[in-house]
mmCIF file of N, CA, C and O in Angstrom:
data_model
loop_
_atom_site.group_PDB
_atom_site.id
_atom_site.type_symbol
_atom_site.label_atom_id
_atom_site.label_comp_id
_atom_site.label_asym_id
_atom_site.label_seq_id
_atom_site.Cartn_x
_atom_site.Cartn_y
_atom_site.Cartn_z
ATOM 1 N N UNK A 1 0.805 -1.194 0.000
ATOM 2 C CA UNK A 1 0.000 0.000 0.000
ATOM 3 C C UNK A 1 0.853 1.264 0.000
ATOM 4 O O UNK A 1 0.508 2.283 -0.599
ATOM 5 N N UNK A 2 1.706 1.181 0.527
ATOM 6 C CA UNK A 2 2.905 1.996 0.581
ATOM 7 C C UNK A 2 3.120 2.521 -0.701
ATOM 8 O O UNK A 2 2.516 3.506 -1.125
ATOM 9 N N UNK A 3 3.684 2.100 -1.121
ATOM 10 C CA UNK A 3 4.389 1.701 -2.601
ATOM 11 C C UNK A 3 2.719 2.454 -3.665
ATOM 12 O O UNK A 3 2.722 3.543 -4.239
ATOM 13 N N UNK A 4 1.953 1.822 -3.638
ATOM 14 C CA UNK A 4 0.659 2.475 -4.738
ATOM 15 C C UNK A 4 0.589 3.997 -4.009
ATOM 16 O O UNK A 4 0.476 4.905 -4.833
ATOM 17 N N UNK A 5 0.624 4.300 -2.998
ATOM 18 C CA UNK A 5 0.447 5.533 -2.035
ATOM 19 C C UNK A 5 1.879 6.188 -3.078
ATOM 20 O O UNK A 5 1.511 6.976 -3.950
ATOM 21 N N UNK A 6 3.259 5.931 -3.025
ATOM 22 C CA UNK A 6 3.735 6.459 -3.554
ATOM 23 C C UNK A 6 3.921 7.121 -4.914
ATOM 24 O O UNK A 6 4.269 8.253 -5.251
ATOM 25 N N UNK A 7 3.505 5.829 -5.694
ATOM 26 C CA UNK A 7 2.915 6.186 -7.176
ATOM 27 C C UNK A 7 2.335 7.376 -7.513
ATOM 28 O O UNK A 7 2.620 8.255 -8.327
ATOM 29 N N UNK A 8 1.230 7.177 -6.503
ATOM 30 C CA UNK A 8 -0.427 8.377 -6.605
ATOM 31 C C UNK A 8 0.494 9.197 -6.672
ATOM 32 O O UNK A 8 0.456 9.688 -7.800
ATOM 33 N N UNK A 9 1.639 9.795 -5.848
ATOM 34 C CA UNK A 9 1.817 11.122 -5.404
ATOM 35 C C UNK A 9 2.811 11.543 -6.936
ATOM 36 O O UNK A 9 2.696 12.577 -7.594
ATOM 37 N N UNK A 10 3.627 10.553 -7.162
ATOM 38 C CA UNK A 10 4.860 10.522 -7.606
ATOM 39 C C UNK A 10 4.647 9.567 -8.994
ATOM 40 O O UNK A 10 4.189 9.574 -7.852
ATOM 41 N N UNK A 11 4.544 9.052 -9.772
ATOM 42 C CA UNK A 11 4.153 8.458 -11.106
ATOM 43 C C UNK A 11 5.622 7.857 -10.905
ATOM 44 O O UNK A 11 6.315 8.485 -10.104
ATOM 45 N N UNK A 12 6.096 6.943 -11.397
ATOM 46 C CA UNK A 12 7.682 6.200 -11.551
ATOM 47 C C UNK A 12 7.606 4.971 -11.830
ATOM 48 O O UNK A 12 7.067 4.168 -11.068
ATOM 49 N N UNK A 13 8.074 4.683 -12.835
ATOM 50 C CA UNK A 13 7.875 2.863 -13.503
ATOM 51 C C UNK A 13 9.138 2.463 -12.405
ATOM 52 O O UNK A 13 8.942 1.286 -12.103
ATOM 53 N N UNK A 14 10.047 2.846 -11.870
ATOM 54 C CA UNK A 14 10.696 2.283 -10.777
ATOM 55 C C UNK A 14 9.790 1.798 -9.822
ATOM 56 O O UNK A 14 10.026 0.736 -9.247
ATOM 57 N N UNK A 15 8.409 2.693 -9.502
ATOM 58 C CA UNK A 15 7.476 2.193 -8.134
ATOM 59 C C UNK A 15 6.830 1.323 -8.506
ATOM 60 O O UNK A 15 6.336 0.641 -7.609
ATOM 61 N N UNK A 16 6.551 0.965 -9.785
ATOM 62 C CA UNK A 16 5.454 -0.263 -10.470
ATOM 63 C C UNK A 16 6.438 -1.167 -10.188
ATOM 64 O O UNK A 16 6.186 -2.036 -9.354
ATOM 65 N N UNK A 17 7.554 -1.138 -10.736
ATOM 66 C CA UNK A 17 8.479 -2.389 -10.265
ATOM 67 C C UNK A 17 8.207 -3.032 -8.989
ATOM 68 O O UNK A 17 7.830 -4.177 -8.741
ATOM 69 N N UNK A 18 8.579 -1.702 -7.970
ATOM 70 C CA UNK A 18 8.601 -2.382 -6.653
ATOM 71 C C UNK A 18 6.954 -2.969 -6.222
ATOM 72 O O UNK A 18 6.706 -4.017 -5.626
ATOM 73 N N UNK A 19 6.080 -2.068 -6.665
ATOM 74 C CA UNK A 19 4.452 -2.992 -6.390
ATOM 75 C C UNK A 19 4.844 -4.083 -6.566
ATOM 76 O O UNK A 19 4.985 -4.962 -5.717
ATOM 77 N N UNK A 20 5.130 -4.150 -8.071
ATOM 78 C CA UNK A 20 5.340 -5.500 -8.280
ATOM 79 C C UNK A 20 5.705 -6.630 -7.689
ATOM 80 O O UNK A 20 5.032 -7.659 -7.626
ATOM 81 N N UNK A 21 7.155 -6.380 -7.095
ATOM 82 C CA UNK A 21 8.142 -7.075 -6.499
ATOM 83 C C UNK A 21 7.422 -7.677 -5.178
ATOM 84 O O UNK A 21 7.454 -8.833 -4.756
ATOM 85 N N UNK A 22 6.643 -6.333 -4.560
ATOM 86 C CA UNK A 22 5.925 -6.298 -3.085
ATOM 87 C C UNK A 22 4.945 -7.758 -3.420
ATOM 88 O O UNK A 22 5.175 -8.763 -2.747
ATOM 89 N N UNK A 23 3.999 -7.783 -4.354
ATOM 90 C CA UNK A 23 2.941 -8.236 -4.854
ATOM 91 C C UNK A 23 3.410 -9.610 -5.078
ATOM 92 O O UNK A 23 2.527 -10.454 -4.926
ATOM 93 N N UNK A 24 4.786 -10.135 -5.460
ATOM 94 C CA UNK A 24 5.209 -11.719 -5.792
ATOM 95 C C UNK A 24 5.768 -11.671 -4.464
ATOM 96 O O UNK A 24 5.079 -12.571 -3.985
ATOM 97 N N UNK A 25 6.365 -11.364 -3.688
ATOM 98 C CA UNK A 25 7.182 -11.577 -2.721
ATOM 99 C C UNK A 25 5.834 -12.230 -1.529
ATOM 100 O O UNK A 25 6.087 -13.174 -0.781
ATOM 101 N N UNK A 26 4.289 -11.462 -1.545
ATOM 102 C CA UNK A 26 3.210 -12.186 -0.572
ATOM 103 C C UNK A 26 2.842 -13.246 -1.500
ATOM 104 O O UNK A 26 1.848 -13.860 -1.110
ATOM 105 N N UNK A 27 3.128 -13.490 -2.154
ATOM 106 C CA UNK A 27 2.917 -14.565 -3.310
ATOM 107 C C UNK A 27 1.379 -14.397 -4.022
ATOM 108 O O UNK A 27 0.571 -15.318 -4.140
ATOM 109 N N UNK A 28 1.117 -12.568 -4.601
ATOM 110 C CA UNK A 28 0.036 -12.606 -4.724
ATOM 111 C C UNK A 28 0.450 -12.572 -6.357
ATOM 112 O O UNK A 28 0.147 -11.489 -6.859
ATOM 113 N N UNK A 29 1.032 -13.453 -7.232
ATOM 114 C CA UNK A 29 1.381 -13.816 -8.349
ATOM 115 C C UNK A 29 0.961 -12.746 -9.556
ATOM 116 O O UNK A 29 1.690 -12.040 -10.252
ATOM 117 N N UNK A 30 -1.054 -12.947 -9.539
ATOM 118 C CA UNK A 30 -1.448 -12.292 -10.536
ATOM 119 C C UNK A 30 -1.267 -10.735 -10.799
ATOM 120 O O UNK A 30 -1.199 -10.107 -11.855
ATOM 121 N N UNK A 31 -1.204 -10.261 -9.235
ATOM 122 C CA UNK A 31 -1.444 -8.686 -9.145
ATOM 123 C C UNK A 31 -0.159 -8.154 -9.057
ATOM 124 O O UNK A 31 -0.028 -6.930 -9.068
ATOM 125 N N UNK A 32 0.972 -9.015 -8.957
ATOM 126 C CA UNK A 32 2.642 -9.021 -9.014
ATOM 127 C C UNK A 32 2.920 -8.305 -11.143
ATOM 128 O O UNK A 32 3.549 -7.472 -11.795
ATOM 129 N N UNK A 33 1.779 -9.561 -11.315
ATOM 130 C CA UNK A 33 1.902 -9.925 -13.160
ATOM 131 C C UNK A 33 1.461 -8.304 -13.525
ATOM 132 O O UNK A 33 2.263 -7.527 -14.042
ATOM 133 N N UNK A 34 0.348 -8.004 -13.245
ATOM 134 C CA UNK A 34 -0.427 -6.789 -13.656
ATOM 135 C C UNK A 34 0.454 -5.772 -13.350
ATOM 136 O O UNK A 34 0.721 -5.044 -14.307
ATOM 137 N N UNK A 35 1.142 -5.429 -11.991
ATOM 138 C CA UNK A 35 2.301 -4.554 -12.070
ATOM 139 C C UNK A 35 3.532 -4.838 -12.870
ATOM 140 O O UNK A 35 4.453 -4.048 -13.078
ATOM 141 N N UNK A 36 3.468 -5.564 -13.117
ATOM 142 C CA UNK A 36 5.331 -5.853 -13.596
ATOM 143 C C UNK A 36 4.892 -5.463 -15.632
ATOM 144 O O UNK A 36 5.594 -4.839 -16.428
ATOM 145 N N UNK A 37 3.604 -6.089 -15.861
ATOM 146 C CA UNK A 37 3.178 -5.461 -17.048
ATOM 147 C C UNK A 37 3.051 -4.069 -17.320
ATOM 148 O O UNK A 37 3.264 -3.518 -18.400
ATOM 149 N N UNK A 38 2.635 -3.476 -16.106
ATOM 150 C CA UNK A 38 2.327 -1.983 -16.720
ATOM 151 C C UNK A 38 3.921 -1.240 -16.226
ATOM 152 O O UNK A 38 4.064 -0.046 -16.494
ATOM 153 N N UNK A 39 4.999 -1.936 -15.561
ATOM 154 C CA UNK A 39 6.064 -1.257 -15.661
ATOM 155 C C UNK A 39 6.669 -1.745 -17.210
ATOM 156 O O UNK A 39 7.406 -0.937 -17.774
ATOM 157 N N UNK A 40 6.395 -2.939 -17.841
ATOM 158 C CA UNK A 40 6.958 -3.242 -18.975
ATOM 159 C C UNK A 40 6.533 -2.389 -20.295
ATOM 160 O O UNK A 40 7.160 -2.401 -21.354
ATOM 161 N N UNK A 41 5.220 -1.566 -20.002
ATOM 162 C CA UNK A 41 4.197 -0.906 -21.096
ATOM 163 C C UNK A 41 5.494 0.528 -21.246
ATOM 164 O O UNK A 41 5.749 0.865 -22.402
ATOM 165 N N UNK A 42 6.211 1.261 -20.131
ATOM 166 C CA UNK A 42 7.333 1.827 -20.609
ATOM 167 C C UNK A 42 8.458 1.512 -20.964
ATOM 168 O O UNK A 42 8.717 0.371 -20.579
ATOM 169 N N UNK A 43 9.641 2.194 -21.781
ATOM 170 C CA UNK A 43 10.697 1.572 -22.376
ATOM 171 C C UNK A 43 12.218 1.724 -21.104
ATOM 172 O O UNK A 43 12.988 2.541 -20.599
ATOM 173 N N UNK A 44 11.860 0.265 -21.137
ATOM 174 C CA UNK A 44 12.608 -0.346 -19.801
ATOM 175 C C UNK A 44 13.824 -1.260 -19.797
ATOM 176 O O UNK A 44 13.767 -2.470 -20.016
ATOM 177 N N UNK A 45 14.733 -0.696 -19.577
ATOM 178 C CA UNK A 45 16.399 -1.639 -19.942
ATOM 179 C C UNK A 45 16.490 -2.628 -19.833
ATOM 180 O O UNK A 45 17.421 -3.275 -20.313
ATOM 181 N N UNK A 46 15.146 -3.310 -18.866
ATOM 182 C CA UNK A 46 15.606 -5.145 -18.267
ATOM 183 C C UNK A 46 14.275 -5.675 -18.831
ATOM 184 O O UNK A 46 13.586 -6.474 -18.196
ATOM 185 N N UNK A 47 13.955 -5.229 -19.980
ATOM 186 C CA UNK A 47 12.568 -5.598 -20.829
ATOM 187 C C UNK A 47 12.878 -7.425 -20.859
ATOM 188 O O UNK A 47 11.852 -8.101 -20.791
ATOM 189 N N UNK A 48 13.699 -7.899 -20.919
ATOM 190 C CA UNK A 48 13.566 -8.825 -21.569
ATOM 191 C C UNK A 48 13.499 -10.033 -20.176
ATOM 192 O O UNK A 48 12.766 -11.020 -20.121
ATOM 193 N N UNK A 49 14.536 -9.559 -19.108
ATOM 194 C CA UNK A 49 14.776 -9.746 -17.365
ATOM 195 C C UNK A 49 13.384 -10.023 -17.046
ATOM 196 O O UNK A 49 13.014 -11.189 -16.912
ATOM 197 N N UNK A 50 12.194 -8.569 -16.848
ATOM 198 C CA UNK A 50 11.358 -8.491 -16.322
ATOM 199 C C UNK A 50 10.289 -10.107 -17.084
ATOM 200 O O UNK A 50 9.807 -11.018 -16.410
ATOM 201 N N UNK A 51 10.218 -9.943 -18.668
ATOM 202 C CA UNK A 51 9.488 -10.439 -19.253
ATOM 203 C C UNK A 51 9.521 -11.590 -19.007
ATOM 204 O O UNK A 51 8.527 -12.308 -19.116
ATOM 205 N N UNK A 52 10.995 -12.124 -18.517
ATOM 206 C CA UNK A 52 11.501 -13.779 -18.369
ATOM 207 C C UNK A 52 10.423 -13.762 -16.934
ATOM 208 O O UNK A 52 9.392 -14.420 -17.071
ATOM 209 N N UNK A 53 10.593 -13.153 -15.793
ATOM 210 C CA UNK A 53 9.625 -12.880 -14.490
ATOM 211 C C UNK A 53 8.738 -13.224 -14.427
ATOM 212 O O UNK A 53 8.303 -14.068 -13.644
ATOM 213 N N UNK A 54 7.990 -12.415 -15.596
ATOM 214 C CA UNK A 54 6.379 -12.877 -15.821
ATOM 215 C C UNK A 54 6.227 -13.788 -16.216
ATOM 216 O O UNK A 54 5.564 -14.586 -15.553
ATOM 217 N N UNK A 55 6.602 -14.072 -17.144
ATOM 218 C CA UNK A 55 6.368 -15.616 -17.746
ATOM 219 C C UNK A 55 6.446 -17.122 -16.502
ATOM 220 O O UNK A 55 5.770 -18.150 -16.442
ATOM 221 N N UNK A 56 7.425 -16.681 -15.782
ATOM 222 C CA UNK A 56 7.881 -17.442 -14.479
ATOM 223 C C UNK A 56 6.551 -17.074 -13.282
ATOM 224 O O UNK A 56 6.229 -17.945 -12.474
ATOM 225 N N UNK A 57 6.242 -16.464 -13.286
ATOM 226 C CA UNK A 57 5.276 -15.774 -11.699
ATOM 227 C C UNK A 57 3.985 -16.439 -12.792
ATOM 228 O O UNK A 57 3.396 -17.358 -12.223
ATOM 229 N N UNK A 58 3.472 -16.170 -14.149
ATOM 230 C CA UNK A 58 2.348 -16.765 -14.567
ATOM 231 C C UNK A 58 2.308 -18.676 -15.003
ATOM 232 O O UNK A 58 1.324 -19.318 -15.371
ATOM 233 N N UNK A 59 3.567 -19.118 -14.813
ATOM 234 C CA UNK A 59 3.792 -20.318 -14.604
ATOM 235 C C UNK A 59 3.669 -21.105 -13.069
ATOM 236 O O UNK A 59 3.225 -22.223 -12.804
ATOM 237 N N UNK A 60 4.216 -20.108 -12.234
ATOM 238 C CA UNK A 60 3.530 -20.262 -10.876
ATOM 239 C C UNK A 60 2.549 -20.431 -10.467
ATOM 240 O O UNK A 60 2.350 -21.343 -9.664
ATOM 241 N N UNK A 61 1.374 -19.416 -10.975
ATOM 242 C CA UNK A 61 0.206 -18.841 -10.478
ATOM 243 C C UNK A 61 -0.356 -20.133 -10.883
ATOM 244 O O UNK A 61 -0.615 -20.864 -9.927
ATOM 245 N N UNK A 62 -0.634 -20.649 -12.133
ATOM 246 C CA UNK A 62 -1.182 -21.918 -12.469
ATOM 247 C C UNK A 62 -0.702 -22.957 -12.243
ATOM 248 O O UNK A 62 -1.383 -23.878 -12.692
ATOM 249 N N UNK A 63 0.310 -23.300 -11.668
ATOM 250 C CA UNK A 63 0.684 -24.235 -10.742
ATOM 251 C C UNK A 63 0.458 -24.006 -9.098
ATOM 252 O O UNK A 63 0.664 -24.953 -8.339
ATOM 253 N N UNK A 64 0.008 -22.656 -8.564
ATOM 254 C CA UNK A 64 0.148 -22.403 -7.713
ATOM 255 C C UNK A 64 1.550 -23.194 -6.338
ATOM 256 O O UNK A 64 1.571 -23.813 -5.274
ATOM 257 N N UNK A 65 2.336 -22.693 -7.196
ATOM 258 C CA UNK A 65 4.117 -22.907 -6.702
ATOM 259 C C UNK A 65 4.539 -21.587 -6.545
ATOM 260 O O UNK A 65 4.161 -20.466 -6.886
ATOM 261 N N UNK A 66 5.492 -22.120 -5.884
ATOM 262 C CA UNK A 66 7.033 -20.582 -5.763
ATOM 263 C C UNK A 66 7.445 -20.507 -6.833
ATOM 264 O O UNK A 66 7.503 -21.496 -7.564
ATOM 265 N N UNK A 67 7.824 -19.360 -7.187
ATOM 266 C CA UNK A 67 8.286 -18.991 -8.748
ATOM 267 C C UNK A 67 9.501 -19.586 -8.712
ATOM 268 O O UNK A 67 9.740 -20.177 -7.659
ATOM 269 N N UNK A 68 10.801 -19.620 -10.000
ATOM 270 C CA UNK A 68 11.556 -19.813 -9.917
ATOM 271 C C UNK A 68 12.986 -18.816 -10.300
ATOM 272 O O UNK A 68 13.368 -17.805 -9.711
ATOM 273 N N UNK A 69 13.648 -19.568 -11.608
ATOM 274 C CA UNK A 69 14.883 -18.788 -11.163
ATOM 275 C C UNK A 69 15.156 -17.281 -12.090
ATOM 276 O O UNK A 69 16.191 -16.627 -11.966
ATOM 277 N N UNK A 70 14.223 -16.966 -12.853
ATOM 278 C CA UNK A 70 13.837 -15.397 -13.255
ATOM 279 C C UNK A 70 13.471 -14.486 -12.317
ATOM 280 O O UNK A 70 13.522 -13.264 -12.453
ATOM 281 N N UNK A 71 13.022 -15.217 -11.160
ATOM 282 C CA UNK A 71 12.256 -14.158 -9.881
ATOM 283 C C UNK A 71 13.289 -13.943 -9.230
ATOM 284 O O UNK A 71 13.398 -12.932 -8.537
ATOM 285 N N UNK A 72 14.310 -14.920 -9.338
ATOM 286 C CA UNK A 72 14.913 -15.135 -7.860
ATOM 287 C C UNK A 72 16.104 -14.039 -8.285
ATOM 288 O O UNK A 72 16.764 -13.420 -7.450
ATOM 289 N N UNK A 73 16.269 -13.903 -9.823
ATOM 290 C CA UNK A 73 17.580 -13.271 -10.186
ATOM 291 C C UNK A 73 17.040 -11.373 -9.784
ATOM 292 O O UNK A 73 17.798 -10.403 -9.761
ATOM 293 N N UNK A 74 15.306 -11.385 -9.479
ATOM 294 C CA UNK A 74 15.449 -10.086 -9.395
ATOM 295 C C UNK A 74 15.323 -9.609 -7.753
ATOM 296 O O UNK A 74 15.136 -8.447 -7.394
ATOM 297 N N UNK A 75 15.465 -10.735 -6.889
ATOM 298 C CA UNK A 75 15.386 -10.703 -6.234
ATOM 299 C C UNK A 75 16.006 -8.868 -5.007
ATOM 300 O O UNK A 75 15.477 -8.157 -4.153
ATOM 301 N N UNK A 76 17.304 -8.937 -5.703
ATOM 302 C CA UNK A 76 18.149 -7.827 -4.703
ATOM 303 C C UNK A 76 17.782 -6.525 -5.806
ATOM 304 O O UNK A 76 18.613 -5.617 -5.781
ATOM 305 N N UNK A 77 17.035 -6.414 -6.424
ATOM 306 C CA UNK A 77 16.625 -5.273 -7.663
ATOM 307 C C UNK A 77 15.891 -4.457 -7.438
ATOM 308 O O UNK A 77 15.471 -3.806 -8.395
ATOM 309 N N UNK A 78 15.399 -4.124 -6.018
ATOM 310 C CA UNK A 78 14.205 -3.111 -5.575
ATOM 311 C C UNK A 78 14.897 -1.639 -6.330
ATOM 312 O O UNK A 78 16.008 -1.112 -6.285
ATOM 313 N N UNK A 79 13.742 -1.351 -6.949
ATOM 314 C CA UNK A 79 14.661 0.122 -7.450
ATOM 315 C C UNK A 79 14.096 1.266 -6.318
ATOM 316 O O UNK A 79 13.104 1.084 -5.613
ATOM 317 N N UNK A 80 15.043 2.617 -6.303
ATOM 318 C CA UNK A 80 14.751 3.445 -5.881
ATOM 319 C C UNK A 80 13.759 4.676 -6.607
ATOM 320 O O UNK A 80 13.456 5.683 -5.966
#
């Protein structure tokens, strides 16, 4: 909540990231997916990083498992 609170004030595809990040880390997969998409909708250096993510967190979600090793690489990546 933090993090969307920050957005509102402040707009930053860095803060969609971190929703994001926030959002797989409670293992809420889909709403992780929906942020990490609308940080991917801008032109983003780890386009291809993030995309491997999703694909991994929406392989999860329908397995309902822990993601694997695309998540794990973004693990220390919280942006500022």
């Amino acid at each position: 909540e933090e993090f969307q609170a920050a957005y509102r004030i402040l707009p930053n595809v860095n803060v969609l990231f971190n929703i994001a990040r926030a959002y797989a880390d409670a293992g809420e997969f889909e709403r992780a997916v929906e942020y990490y998409n609308q940080y991917l909708a801008a032109d983003v250096p780890d386009r291809a990083e993030v995309e491997a993510v999703v694909r991994d967190l929406q392989h999860a979600s329908r397995r309902d498992a822990a993601p694997t090793d695309a998540y794990a690489r973004t693990d220390a990546r919280a942006r500022a």
